[in-house]
Short mmCIF file of C-alpha atoms and ligand atoms in Angstrom, two decimals:
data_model
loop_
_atom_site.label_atom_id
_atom_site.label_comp_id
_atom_site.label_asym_id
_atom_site.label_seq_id
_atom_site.Cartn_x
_atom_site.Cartn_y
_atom_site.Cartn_z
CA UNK A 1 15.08 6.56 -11.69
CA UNK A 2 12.83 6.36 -14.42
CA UNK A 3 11.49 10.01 -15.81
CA UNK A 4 7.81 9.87 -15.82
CA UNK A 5 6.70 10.84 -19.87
CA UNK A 6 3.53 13.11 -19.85
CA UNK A 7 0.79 11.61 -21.68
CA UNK A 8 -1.87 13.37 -22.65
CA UNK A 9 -5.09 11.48 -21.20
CA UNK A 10 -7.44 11.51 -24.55
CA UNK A 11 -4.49 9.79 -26.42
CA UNK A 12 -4.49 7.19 -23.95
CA UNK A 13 -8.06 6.47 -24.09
CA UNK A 14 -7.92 6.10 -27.54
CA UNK A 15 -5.07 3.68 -27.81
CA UNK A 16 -6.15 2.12 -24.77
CA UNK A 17 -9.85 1.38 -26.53
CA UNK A 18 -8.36 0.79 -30.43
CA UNK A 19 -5.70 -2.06 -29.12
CA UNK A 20 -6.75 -5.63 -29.82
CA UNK A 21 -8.21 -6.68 -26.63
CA UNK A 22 -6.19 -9.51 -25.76
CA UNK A 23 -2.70 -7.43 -25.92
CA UNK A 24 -3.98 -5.53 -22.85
CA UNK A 25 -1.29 -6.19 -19.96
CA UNK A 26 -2.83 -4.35 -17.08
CA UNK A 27 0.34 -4.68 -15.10
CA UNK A 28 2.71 -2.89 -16.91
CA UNK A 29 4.64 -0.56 -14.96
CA UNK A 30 5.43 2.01 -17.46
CA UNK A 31 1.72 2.82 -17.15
CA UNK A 32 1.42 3.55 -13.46
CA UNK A 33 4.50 5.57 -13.58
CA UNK A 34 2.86 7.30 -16.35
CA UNK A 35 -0.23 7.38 -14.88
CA UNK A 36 -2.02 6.03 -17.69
CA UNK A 37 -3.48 3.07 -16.52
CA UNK A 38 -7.07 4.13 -15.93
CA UNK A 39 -8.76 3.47 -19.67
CA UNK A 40 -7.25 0.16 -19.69
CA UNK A 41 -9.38 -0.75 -16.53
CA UNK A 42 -12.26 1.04 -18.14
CA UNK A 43 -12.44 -0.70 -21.43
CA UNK A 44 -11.62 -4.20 -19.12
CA UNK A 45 -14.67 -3.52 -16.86
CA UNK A 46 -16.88 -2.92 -19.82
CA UNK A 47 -15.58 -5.84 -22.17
CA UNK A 48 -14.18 -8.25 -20.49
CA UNK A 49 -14.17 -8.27 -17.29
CA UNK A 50 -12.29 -11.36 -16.68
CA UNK A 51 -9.04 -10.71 -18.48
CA UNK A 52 -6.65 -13.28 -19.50
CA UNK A 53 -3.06 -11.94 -20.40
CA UNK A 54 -1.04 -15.06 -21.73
CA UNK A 55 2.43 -13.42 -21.56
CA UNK A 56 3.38 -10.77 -19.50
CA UNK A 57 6.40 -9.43 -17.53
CA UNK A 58 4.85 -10.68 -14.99
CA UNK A 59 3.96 -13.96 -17.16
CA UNK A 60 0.51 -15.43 -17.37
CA UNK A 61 -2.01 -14.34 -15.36
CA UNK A 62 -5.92 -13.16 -15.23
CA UNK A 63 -7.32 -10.29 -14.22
CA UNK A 64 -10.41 -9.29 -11.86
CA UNK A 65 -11.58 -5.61 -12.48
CA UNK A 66 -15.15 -5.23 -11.20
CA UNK A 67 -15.66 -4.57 -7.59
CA UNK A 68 -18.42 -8.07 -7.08
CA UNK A 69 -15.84 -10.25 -9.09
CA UNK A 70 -13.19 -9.15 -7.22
CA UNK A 71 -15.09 -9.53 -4.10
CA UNK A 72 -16.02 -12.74 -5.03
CA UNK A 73 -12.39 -14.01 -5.16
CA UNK A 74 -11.36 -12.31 -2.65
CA UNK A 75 -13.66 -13.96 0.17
CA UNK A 76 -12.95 -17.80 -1.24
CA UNK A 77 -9.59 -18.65 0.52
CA UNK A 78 -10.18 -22.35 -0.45
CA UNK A 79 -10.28 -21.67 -4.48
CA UNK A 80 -7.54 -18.85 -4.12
CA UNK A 81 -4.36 -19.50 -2.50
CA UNK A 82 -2.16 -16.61 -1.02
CA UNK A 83 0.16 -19.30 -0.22
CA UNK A 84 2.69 -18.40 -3.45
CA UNK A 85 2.59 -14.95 -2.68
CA UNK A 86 0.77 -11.83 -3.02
CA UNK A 87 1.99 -9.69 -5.44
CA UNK A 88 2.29 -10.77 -9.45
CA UNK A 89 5.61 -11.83 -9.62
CA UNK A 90 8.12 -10.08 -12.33
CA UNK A 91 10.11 -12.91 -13.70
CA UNK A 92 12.89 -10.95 -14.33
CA UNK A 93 13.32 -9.97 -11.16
CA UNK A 94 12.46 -12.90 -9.56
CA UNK A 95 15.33 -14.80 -11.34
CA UNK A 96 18.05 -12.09 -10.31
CA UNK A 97 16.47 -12.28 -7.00
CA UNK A 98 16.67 -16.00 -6.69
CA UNK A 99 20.20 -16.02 -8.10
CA UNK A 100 21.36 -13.17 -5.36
CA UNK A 101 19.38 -13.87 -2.58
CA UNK A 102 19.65 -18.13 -2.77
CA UNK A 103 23.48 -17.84 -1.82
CA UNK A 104 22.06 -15.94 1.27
CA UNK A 105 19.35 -18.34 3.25
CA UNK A 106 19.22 -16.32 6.00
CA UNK A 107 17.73 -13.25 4.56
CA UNK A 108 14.89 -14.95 3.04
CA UNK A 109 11.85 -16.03 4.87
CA UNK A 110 8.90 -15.02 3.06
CA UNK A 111 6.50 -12.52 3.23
CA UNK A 112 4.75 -13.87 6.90
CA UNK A 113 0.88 -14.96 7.90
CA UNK A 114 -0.09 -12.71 4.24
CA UNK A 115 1.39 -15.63 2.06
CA UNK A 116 -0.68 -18.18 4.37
CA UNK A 117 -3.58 -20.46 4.18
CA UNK A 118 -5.91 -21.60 6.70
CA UNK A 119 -4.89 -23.62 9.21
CA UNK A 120 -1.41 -21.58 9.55
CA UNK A 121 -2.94 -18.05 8.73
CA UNK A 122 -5.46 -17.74 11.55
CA UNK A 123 -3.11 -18.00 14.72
CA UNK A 124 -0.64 -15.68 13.78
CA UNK A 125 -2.33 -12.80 12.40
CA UNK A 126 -4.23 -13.31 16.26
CA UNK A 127 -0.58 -12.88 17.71
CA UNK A 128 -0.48 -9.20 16.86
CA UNK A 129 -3.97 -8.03 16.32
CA UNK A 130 -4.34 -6.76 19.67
CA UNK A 131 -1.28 -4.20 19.31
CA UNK A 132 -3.37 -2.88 16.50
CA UNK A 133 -7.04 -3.07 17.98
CA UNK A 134 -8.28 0.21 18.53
CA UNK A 135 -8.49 -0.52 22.49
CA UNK A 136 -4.27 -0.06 21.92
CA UNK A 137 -4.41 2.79 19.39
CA UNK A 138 -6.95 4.80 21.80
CA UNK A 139 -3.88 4.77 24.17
CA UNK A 140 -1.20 5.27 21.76
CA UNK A 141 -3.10 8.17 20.22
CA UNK A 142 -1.74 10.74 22.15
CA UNK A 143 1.81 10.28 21.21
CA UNK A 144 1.35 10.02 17.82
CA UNK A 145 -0.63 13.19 17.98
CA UNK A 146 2.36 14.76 19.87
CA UNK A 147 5.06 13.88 16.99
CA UNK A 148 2.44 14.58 14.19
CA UNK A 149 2.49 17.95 15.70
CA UNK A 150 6.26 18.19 16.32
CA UNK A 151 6.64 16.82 12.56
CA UNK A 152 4.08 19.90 10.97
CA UNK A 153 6.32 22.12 13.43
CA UNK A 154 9.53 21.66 11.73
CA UNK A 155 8.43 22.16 8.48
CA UNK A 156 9.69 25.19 6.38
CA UNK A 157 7.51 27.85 5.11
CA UNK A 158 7.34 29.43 2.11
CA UNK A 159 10.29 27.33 0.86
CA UNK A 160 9.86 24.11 -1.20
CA UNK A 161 10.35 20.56 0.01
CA UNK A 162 9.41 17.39 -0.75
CA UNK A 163 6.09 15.70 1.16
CA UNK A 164 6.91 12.61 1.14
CA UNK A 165 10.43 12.89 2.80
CA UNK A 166 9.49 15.51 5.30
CA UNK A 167 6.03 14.55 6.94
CA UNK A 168 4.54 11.01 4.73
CA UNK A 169 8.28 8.84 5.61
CA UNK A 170 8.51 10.70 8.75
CA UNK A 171 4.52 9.99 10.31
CA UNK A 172 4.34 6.54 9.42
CA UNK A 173 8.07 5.70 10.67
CA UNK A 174 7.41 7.20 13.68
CA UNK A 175 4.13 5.34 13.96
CA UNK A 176 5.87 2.40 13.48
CA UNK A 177 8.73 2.59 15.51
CA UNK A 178 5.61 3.26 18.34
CA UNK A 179 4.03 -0.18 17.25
CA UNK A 180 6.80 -2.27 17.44
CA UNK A 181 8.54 -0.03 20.40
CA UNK A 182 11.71 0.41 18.20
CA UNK A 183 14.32 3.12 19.59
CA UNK A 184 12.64 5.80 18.14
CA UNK A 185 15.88 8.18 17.42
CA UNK A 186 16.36 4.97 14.89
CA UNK A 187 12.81 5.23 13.23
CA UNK A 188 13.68 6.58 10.16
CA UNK A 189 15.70 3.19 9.24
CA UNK A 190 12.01 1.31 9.28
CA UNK A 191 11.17 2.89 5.93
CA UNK A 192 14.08 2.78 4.51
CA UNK A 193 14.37 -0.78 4.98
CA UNK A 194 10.90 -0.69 3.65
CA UNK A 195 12.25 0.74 0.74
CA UNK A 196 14.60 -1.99 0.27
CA UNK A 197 12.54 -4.94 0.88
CA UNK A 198 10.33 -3.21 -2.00
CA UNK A 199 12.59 -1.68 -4.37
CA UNK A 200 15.09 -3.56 -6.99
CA UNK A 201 18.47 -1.97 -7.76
CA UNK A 202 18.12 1.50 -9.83
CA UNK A 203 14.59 2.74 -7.97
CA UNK A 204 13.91 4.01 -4.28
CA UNK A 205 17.00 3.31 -2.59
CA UNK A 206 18.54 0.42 -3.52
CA UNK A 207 21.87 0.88 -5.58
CA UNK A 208 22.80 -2.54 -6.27
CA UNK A 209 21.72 -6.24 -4.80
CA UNK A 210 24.75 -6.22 -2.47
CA UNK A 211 23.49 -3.03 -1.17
CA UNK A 212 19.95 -5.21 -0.61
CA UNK A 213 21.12 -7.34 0.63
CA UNK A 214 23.14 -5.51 3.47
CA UNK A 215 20.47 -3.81 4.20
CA UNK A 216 17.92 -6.86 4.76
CA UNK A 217 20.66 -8.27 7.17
CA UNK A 218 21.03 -5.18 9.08
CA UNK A 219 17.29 -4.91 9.71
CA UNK A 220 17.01 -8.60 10.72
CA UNK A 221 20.16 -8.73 12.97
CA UNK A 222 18.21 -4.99 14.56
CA UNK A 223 14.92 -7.44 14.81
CA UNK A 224 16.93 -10.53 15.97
CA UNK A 225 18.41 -8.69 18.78
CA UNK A 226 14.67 -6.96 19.65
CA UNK A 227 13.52 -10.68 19.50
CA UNK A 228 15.30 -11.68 22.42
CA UNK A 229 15.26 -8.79 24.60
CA UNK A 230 11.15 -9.21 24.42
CA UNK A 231 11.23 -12.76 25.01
CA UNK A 232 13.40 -12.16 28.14
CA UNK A 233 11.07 -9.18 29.94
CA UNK A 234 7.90 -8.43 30.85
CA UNK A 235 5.07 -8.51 27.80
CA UNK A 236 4.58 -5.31 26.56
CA UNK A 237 1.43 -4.36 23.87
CA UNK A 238 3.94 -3.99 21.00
CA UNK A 239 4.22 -5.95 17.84
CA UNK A 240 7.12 -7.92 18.97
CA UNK A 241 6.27 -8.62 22.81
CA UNK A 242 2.92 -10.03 21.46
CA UNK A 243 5.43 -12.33 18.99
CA UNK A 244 7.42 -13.73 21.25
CA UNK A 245 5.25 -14.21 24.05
CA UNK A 246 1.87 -15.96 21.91
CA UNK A 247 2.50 -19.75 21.79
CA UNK A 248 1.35 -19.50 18.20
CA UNK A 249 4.53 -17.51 17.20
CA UNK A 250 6.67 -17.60 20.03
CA UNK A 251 8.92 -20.94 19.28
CA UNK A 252 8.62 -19.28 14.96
CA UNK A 253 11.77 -20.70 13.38
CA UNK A 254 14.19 -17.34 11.94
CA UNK A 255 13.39 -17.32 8.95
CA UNK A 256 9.71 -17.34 9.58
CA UNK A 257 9.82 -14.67 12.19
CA UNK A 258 11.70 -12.66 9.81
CA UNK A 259 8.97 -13.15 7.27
CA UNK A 260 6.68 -11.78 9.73
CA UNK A 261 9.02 -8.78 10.63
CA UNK A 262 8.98 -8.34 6.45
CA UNK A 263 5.57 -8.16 6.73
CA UNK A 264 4.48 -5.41 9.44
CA UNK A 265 7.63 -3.32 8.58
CA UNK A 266 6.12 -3.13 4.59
CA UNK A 267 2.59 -3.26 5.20
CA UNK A 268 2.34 -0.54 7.04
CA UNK A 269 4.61 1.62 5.45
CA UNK A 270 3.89 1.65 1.97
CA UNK A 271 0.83 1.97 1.84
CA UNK A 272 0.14 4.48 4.74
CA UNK A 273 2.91 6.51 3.38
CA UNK A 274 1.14 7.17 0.28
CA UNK A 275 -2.22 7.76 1.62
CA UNK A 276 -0.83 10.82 3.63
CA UNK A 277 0.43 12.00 0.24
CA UNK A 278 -2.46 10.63 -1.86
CA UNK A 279 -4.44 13.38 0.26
CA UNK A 280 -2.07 16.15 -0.46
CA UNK A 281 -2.37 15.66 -4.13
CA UNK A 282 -6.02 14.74 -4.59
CA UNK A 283 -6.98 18.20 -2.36
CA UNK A 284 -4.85 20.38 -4.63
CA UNK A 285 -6.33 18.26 -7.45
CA UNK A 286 -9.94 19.05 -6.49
CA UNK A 287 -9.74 22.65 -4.47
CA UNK A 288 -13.57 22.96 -4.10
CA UNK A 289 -13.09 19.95 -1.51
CA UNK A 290 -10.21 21.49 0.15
CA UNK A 291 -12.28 24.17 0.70
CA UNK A 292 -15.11 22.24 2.17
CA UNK A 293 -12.55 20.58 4.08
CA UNK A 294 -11.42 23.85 5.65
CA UNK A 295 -14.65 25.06 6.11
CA UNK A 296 -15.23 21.83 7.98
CA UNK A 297 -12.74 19.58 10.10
CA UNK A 298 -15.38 17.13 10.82
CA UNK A 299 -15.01 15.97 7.29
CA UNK A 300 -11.38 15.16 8.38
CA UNK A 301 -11.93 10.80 8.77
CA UNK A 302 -14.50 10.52 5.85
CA UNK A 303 -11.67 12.66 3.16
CA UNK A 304 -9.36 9.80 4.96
CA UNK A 305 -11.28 7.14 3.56
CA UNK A 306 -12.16 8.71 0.38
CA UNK A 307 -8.50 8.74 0.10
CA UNK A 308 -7.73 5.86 0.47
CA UNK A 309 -10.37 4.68 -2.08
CA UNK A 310 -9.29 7.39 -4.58
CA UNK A 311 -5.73 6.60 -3.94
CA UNK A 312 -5.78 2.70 -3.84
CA UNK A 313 -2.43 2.55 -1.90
CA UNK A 314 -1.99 -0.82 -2.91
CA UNK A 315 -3.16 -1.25 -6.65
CA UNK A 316 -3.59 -5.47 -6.85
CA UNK A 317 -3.46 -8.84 -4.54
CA UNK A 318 -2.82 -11.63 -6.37
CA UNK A 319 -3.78 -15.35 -6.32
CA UNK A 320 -3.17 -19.07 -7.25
CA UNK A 321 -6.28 -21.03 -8.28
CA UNK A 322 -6.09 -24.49 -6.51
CA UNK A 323 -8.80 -25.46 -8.35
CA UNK A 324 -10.72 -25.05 -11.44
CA UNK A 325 -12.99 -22.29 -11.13
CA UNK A 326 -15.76 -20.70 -13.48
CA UNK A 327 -16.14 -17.12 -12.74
CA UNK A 328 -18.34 -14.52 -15.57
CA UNK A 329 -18.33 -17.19 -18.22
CA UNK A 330 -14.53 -18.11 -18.21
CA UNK A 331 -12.73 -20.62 -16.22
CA UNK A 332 -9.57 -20.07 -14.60
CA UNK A 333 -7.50 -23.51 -14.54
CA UNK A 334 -6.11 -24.56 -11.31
CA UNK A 335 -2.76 -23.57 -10.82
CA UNK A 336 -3.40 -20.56 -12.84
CA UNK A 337 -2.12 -16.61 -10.88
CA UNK A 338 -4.94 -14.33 -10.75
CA UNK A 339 -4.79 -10.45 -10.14
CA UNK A 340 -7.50 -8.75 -7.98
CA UNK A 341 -7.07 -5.03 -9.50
CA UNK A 342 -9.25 -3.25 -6.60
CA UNK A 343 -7.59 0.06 -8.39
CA UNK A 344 -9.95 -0.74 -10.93
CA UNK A 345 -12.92 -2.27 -8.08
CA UNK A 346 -13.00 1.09 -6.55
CA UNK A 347 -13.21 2.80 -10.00
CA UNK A 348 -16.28 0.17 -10.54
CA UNK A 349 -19.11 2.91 -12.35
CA UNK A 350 -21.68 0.17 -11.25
CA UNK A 351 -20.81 0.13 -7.33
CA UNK A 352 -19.57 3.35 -7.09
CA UNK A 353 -21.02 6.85 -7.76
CA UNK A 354 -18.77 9.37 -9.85
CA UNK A 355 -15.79 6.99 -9.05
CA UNK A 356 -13.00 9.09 -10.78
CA UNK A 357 -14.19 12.29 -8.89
CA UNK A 358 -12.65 12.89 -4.78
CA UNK A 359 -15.60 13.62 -2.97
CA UNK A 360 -14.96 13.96 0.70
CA UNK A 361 -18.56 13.77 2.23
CA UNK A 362 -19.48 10.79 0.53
CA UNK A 363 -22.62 8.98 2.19
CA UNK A 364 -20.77 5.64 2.65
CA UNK A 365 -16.87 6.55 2.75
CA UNK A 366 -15.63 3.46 4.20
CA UNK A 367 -16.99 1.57 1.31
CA UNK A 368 -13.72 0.67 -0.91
CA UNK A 369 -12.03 -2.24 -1.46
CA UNK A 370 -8.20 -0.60 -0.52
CA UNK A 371 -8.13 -3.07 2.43
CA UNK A 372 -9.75 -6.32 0.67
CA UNK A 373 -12.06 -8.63 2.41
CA UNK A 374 -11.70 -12.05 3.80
CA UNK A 375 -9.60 -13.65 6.14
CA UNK A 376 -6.86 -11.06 4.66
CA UNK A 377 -8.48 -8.42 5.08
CA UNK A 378 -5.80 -5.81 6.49
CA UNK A 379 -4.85 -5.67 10.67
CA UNK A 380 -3.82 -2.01 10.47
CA UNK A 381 -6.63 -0.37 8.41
CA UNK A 382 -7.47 1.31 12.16
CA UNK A 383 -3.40 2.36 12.21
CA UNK A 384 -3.55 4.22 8.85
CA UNK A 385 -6.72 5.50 9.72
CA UNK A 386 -5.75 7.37 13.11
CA UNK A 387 -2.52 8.29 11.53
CA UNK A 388 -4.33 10.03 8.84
CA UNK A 389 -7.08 11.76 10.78
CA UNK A 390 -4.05 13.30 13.56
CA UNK A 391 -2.15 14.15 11.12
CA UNK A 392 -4.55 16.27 9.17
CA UNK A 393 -6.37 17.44 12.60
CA UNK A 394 -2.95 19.06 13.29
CA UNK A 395 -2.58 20.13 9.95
CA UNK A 396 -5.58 21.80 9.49
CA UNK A 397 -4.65 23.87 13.21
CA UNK A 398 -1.56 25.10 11.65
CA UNK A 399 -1.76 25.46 7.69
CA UNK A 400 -4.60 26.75 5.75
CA UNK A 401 -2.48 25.25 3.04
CA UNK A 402 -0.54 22.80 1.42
CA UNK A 403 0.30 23.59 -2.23
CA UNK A 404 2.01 21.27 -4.71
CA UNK A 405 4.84 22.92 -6.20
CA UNK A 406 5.07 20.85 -9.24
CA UNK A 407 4.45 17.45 -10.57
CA UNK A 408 5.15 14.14 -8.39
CA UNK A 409 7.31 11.43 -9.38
CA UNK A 410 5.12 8.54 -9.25
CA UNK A 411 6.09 4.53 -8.26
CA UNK A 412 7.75 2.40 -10.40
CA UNK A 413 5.11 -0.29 -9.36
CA UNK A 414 2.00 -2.24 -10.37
CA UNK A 415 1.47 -3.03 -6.69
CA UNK A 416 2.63 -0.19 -4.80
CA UNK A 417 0.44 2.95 -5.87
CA UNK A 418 2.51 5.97 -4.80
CA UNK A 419 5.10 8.13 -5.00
CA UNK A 420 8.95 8.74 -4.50
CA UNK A 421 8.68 12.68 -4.08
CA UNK A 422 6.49 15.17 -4.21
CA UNK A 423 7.45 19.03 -4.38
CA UNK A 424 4.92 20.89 -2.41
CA UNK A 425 4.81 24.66 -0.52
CA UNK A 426 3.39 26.12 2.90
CA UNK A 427 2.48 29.62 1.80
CA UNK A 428 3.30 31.96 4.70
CA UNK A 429 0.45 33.74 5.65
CA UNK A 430 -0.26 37.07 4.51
C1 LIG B 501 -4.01 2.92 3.94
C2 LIG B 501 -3.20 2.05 4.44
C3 LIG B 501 -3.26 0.56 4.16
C4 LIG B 501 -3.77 -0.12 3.08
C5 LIG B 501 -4.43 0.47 1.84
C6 LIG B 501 -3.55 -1.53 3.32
C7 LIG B 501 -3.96 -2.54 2.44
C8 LIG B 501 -3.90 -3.90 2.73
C9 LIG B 501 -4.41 -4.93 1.86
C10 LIG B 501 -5.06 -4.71 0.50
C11 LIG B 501 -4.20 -6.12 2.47
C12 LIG B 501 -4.54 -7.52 1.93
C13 LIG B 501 -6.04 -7.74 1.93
C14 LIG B 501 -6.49 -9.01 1.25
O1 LIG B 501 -5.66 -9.78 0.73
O2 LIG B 501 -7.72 -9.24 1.25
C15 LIG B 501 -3.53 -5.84 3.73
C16 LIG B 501 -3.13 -6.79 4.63
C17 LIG B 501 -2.34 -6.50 5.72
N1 LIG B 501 -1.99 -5.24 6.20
FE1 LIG B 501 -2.55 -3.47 5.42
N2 LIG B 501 -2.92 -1.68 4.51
C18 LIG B 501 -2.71 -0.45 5.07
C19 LIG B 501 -2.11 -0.17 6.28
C20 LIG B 501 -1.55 -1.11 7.12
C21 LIG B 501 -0.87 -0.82 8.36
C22 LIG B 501 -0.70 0.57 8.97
C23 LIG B 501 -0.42 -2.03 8.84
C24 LIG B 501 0.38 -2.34 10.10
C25 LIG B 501 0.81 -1.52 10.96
C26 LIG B 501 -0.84 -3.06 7.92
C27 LIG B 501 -0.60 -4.40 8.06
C28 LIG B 501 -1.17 -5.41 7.28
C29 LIG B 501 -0.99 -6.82 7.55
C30 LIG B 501 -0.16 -7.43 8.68
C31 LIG B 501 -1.73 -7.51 6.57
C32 LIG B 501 -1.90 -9.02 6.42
C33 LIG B 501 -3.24 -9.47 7.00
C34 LIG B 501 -3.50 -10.95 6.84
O3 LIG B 501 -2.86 -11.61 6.02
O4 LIG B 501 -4.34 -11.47 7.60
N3 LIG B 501 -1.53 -2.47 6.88
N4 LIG B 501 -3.36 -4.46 3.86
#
């Protein structure tokens, strides 16, 4: 793991403005572990919004910083392809990856319906959006509420532990494991192979690529095996009933199903995981809205979604021009990878009021760009949302309050905007 260095903000800022534009790299990683990447998007937004970075880790690519730019993209599937992926791609890893991972066909399979175009796309994201429609969650709610509450119960107090282990890993596995009706004594294996689908060797989890890639096999043999149970019974309303009995995705060849399995087992992990953090962090960051918030439940869903704007869970989407395209005075080439940095959309000064401040009982909370727009536009932003608003329902029943108990070791990602720990304590009550 790589020690986060403290940087002292106003330093940034002033390297950050007195660099020579064009050096800017808005995806280095260094910086969100640091958590020093917010004057960079500044200075970008101001100057030039459109950013081209001709060599990177991550090679070539532009970037989009202001929320109606990145809108812009973001709703044009036919200039913008997700077809060759979503993230920016790190060379490095991708050619240890590729050398690894090609002598093993069967654990590839992409990244499902999220690295599709139109005609493909539509269909399958249709297969499982009624498992996450609210008409399912309303039902579902009640269990998760029951092992949200049996989660907060087991939790020490006045003893330090870490947050994201204990209740953010815990909530959304177990939420999971209810989507996909997983055996749930096995839920905890759904982010960990989370972890490994996401990691490379030396962060989260993974120790080496053999150890990847044992892992990745073990979770698609589990998902194999669920495969054809589901096809063989009854439909339930879970992720993979609603697979195997669709005619879009039921007759899915393995190595597209296991794209798909990639897909719901990451996207709602991550990202969910690090909200339920995000909120412990930004309400010891900002205690006046703690307060409120304990003076006031009913601000509960809107600090949710201000959240999940604050936090940006998931920090970029990237993609391929298939055409030429002129966007703020430059034109980006077909062919050419394109970040959408809605970190830096949600931090937009123009569209946004006070964007660096966490202000739960905000007139418009839901308006953030953490789920994008378009035909991408993410299935489980109702998921994360209940999870978040039971969890901190119970929470707020049973703790007056959750303090951090030092510093958090942030993410070794420019996509993935979280953390790997974070020491907090439960004061007993006096
Ligand atoms: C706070 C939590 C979450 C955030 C911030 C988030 C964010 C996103 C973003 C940014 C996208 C791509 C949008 C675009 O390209 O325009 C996306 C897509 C997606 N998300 Fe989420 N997500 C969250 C929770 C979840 C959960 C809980 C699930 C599933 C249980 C999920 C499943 C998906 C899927 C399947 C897609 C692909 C949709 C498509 O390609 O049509 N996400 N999410």
């Amino acid at each position: 793991m790589n020690a986060a260095v403290k940087v002292e903000p106003e330093f940034e800022r002033a390297r950050a403005y007195a660099m020579p534009l064009e050096e800017i790299d808005p995806a280095r990683t260094d910086r969100f572990h640091n958590d020093t990447i917010w004057p960079y998007f500044e200075r970008l937004r101001r100057e030039d919004p459109i950013h081209f970075t001709p060599d990177s880790d991550f090679g070539a690519y532009w970037s989009i910083v202001r929320w109606d730019d990145i809108m812009a993209v973001d709703t044009d599937h036919e200039a913008f392809s997700s077809a060759q992926g979503i993230g920016l791609p790190n060379k490095a890893v991708m050619a240890e990856q590729e050398k690894v991972l090609g002598e093993a066909p069967r654990r590839r399979g992409g990244a499902g319906f999220i690295t599709m175009d139109p005609p493909d796309h539509g269909p399958r994201r249709k297969a499982v959006s009624p498992t996450l429609a609210p008409a399912n969650l309303a039902k579902m709610s009640s269990v998760v509420r029951e092992r949200a509450g049996e989660i907060l119960d087991s939790l020490p107090i006045g003893v330090e532990f870490d947050w994201v282990d204990r209740v953010s890993k815990e909530l959304t596995a177990m939420t999971l494991a209810t989507l996909f009706d997983f055996p749930f004594e096995e839920r905890r294996k759904l982010p960990y192979w989370s972890d490994m689908f996401m990691n490379i060797p030396g962060h989260g989890p993974v120790k080496s690529w053999q150890h990847k890639i044992e892992a990745i096999g073990e979770c698609f043999g589990a998902f194999d095996a669920l495969r054809s149970e589901r096809a063989s019974s009854e439909p339930g309303i879970d992720l993979i009933s609603m697979l195997t009995h669709n005619p879009a995705t039921q007759d899915m060849d393995a190595d597209e199903y296991h794209g798909t399995v990639v897909l719901l087992i990451v996207g709602g992990n991550d990202t969910t995981r690090n909200t339920i953090s995000g909120s412990v962090y930004a309400l010891n960051k900002h205690p006046d809205q703690y307060d409120k918030l304990r003076a006031n439940p009913d601000l509960v869903l809107p600090m949710v979604s201000e959240t999940i704007r604050w936090q940006t869970p998931l920090a970029h989407m990237s993609r391929v021009a298939t055409r030429d395209v002129e966007i703020g005075g430059k034109t980006i080439r077909a062919g050419d990878r394109v970040a959408m940095w809605y970190i830096s959309g949600n931090r937009d000064e123009s569209h946004v009021e006070s964007p660096d401040a966490f202000i739960i009982d905000r007139e418009r909370p839901r308006q953030h760009m953490s789920f994008g727009f378009g035909i991408h536009r993410c299935v489980g932003n109702r998921v994360a949302e209940m999870q978040l608003t039971i969890i901190w329902e119970e929470i707020l029943k049973r703790f007056p309050r959750i303090e951090l108990a030092g510093e958090p070791v942030r993410s070794w990602s420019s996509f993935v905007h979280g953390w790997e720990s974070m020491p907090v304590v439960i004061p007993a009550r006096a």
